[in-house]
Amino acid sequence: MAKKSQATTKLTPAQKAKAEADAKHVIARNKKARHDYHIDKVIEAGLVLSGTEVKALRMGRASLTEAWIEFDRRGEAWLIGANVPIYAMGSWTNHKPTQKRKLLLHRDEIRSLALKVRDKGTTVVPLELYFIGGRAKVEIALARGKQEWDKRETLKRRQDQREAERAMSDARRARR
């Protein structure tokens, strides 16, 4: 008897729901960070949130453009400046939109990042805020700042790459 491959088996509604819940649902991206910094190392961190913050995030509203990561003396990492708007249906229990939010990382990860941040020119920036498996996560990166000429060079390289791809696709179409 031959086994059926997973591609040919039909998923049950429960399996579809589980796959959808386990999928990565991006809420906010910090495009400015990838433009302003050379990304060295990317780490996924958990996020401590209150009830209304979770509900506001599930509505898909947040901003990481002005956010940064800070380390305190007690060995904790904090997400500062991230804007999670007030939940419209919330009452007196609503959260402050730009309050500090604790990041959940292993002690060794925090220690190594904090040591590297002390070096001149390195920082830790948030890249993405998303839900995965029902839990809020932040993708953070150890980054080095770019100079103005670096940014222009990156834009030029990206534009050249697009033009080369466009020329290749035009050549393929002409061959047909």
Short mmCIF file of C-alpha atoms in Angstrom, two decimals:
data_model
loop_
_atom_site.label_atom_id
_atom_site.label_comp_id
_atom_site.label_asym_id
_atom_site.label_seq_id
_atom_site.Cartn_x
_atom_site.Cartn_y
_atom_site.Cartn_z
CA MET A 1 0.00 0.00 0.00
CA ALA A 2 1.49 3.37 -1.02
CA LYS A 3 1.30 6.36 1.28
CA LYS A 4 -0.41 9.49 0.05
CA SER A 5 1.82 12.52 -0.18
CA GLN A 6 0.86 15.56 1.85
CA ALA A 7 0.28 17.55 -1.30
CA THR A 8 -2.55 15.26 -2.36
CA THR A 9 -4.25 14.91 1.04
CA LYS A 10 -6.99 17.37 1.80
CA LEU A 11 -6.76 19.30 5.06
CA THR A 12 -9.64 19.20 7.49
CA PRO A 13 -11.13 22.50 8.68
CA ALA A 14 -9.38 22.04 12.04
CA GLN A 15 -6.02 21.52 10.34
CA LYS A 16 -6.59 24.62 8.19
CA ALA A 17 -7.45 26.66 11.28
CA LYS A 18 -4.33 25.44 13.09
CA ALA A 19 -2.12 26.21 10.08
CA GLU A 20 -3.63 29.69 9.86
CA ALA A 21 -3.14 30.31 13.59
CA ASP A 22 0.48 29.13 13.43
CA ALA A 23 1.27 31.33 10.41
CA LYS A 24 3.20 34.57 10.83
CA HIS A 25 0.85 37.60 10.80
CA VAL A 26 2.95 40.75 10.41
CA ILE A 27 1.51 43.81 12.15
CA ALA A 28 4.24 46.41 11.62
CA ARG A 29 7.57 46.67 9.78
CA ASN A 30 10.33 49.17 10.34
CA LYS A 31 11.46 49.83 6.76
CA LYS A 32 13.46 52.82 7.93
CA ALA A 33 15.74 50.56 10.01
CA ARG A 34 16.85 48.52 6.98
CA HIS A 35 17.55 51.76 5.13
CA ASP A 36 19.49 53.43 7.95
CA TYR A 37 21.47 50.46 9.32
CA HIS A 38 23.63 47.51 8.26
CA ILE A 39 21.89 44.52 9.87
CA ASP A 40 24.39 42.15 11.53
CA LYS A 41 22.35 39.70 13.61
CA VAL A 42 18.57 39.13 13.81
CA ILE A 43 16.86 37.74 16.94
CA GLU A 44 13.21 36.97 17.71
CA ALA A 45 12.01 38.22 21.10
CA GLY A 46 8.74 37.84 22.94
CA LEU A 47 6.82 40.88 24.12
CA VAL A 48 5.01 41.53 27.41
CA LEU A 49 1.65 43.18 26.64
CA SER A 50 -1.52 44.12 28.47
CA GLY A 51 -4.99 43.06 27.28
CA THR A 52 -5.90 46.19 25.37
CA GLU A 53 -2.48 46.26 23.68
CA VAL A 54 -3.07 42.75 22.35
CA LYS A 55 -6.50 43.72 21.05
CA ALA A 56 -5.14 46.83 19.35
CA LEU A 57 -2.36 44.77 17.75
CA ARG A 58 -4.85 42.15 16.54
CA MET A 59 -6.62 44.99 14.72
CA GLY A 60 -3.31 45.46 12.87
CA ARG A 61 -2.41 48.89 14.16
CA ALA A 62 1.12 49.66 15.37
CA SER A 63 4.22 51.61 14.38
CA LEU A 64 7.90 50.84 14.93
CA THR A 65 9.44 53.74 13.01
CA GLU A 66 10.49 55.71 16.11
CA ALA A 67 11.19 52.66 18.32
CA TRP A 68 14.48 51.47 19.80
CA ILE A 69 15.73 48.86 22.26
CA GLU A 70 17.29 49.77 25.60
CA PHE A 71 19.01 47.61 28.22
CA ASP A 72 18.84 48.42 31.93
CA ARG A 73 21.14 47.59 34.83
CA ARG A 74 18.98 44.70 36.00
CA GLY A 75 19.61 42.77 32.78
CA GLU A 76 16.28 43.47 31.10
CA ALA A 77 15.59 44.61 27.55
CA TRP A 78 12.88 47.18 26.78
CA LEU A 79 11.14 48.25 23.59
CA ILE A 80 10.78 52.03 23.80
CA GLY A 81 8.91 54.37 21.47
CA ALA A 82 6.78 51.75 19.72
CA ASN A 83 3.34 53.19 19.10
CA VAL A 84 0.40 50.86 19.76
CA PRO A 85 -2.71 53.09 19.45
CA ILE A 86 -5.37 53.08 22.14
CA TYR A 87 -7.95 50.31 21.73
CA ALA A 88 -11.24 51.96 20.73
CA MET A 89 -13.46 49.58 22.74
CA GLY A 90 -11.28 49.81 25.84
CA SER A 91 -12.37 51.59 28.99
CA TRP A 92 -10.38 53.02 31.89
CA THR A 93 -8.05 49.99 31.57
CA ASN A 94 -6.60 51.23 28.27
CA HIS A 95 -2.83 51.41 27.86
CA LYS A 96 -0.56 54.35 27.05
CA PRO A 97 0.28 54.28 23.32
CA THR A 98 4.08 54.71 23.61
CA GLN A 99 4.84 53.09 26.96
CA LYS A 100 7.92 50.93 27.60
CA ARG A 101 7.34 47.26 26.82
CA LYS A 102 9.50 44.48 28.21
CA LEU A 103 11.18 42.10 25.77
CA LEU A 104 11.44 38.42 26.59
CA LEU A 105 14.93 37.15 25.79
CA HIS A 106 17.30 34.68 27.36
CA ARG A 107 19.75 36.16 29.86
CA ASP A 108 22.74 35.23 27.68
CA GLU A 109 21.18 36.93 24.64
CA ILE A 110 20.55 40.11 26.63
CA ARG A 111 24.08 40.09 28.03
CA SER A 112 25.73 39.59 24.63
CA LEU A 113 23.58 42.28 22.96
CA ALA A 114 24.21 44.74 25.80
CA LEU A 115 27.98 44.22 25.51
CA LYS A 116 27.91 44.74 21.74
CA VAL A 117 25.80 47.89 22.08
CA ARG A 118 28.51 49.47 24.21
CA ASP A 119 30.75 49.48 21.11
CA LYS A 120 30.66 52.71 19.17
CA GLY A 121 28.30 52.69 16.19
CA THR A 122 26.23 49.62 17.11
CA THR A 123 22.66 49.59 18.30
CA VAL A 124 19.68 47.27 18.57
CA VAL A 125 16.63 48.19 16.50
CA PRO A 126 13.21 46.54 16.06
CA LEU A 127 12.52 45.31 12.52
CA GLU A 128 9.10 43.63 12.67
CA LEU A 129 6.21 43.17 15.06
CA TYR A 130 4.07 40.08 14.40
CA PHE A 131 1.92 37.32 15.83
CA ILE A 132 3.06 33.73 15.44
CA GLY A 133 1.19 30.90 17.08
CA GLY A 134 -1.01 33.40 18.93
CA ARG A 135 1.95 35.13 20.61
CA ALA A 136 3.26 38.63 19.95
CA LYS A 137 6.89 38.66 18.81
CA VAL A 138 9.36 41.35 17.84
CA GLU A 139 12.21 40.74 15.42
CA ILE A 140 15.15 42.77 16.67
CA ALA A 141 18.53 43.27 15.04
CA LEU A 142 22.02 44.21 16.08
CA ALA A 143 22.87 46.94 13.62
CA ARG A 144 25.58 49.39 12.62
CA GLY A 145 24.66 52.84 11.33
CA LYS A 146 25.08 53.64 7.66
CA GLN A 147 26.72 56.77 6.36
CA GLU A 148 24.83 58.92 3.85
CA TRP A 149 26.96 57.62 0.96
CA ASP A 150 26.20 54.02 2.06
CA LYS A 151 22.49 54.71 1.78
CA ARG A 152 22.89 56.19 -1.70
CA GLU A 153 25.04 53.24 -2.76
CA THR A 154 22.43 50.77 -1.52
CA LEU A 155 19.65 52.58 -3.41
CA LYS A 156 21.78 52.67 -6.58
CA ARG A 157 22.60 48.94 -6.28
CA ARG A 158 18.91 48.11 -5.80
CA GLN A 159 17.95 50.22 -8.81
CA ASP A 160 20.65 48.57 -10.98
CA GLN A 161 19.40 45.15 -9.89
CA ARG A 162 15.82 46.06 -10.88
CA GLU A 163 16.98 47.34 -14.28
CA ALA A 164 18.99 44.16 -14.91
CA GLU A 165 15.99 41.99 -14.02
CA ARG A 166 13.76 44.08 -16.28
CA ALA A 167 16.23 43.72 -19.17
CA MET A 168 16.43 39.95 -18.62
CA SER A 169 12.64 39.59 -18.64
CA ASP A 170 12.39 41.73 -21.80
CA ALA A 171 15.03 39.51 -23.47
CA ARG A 172 13.10 36.36 -22.48
CA ARG A 173 9.87 37.81 -23.89
CA ALA A 174 11.62 38.74 -27.16
CA ARG A 175 12.93 35.17 -27.52
CA ARG A 176 9.42 33.68 -27.47
#
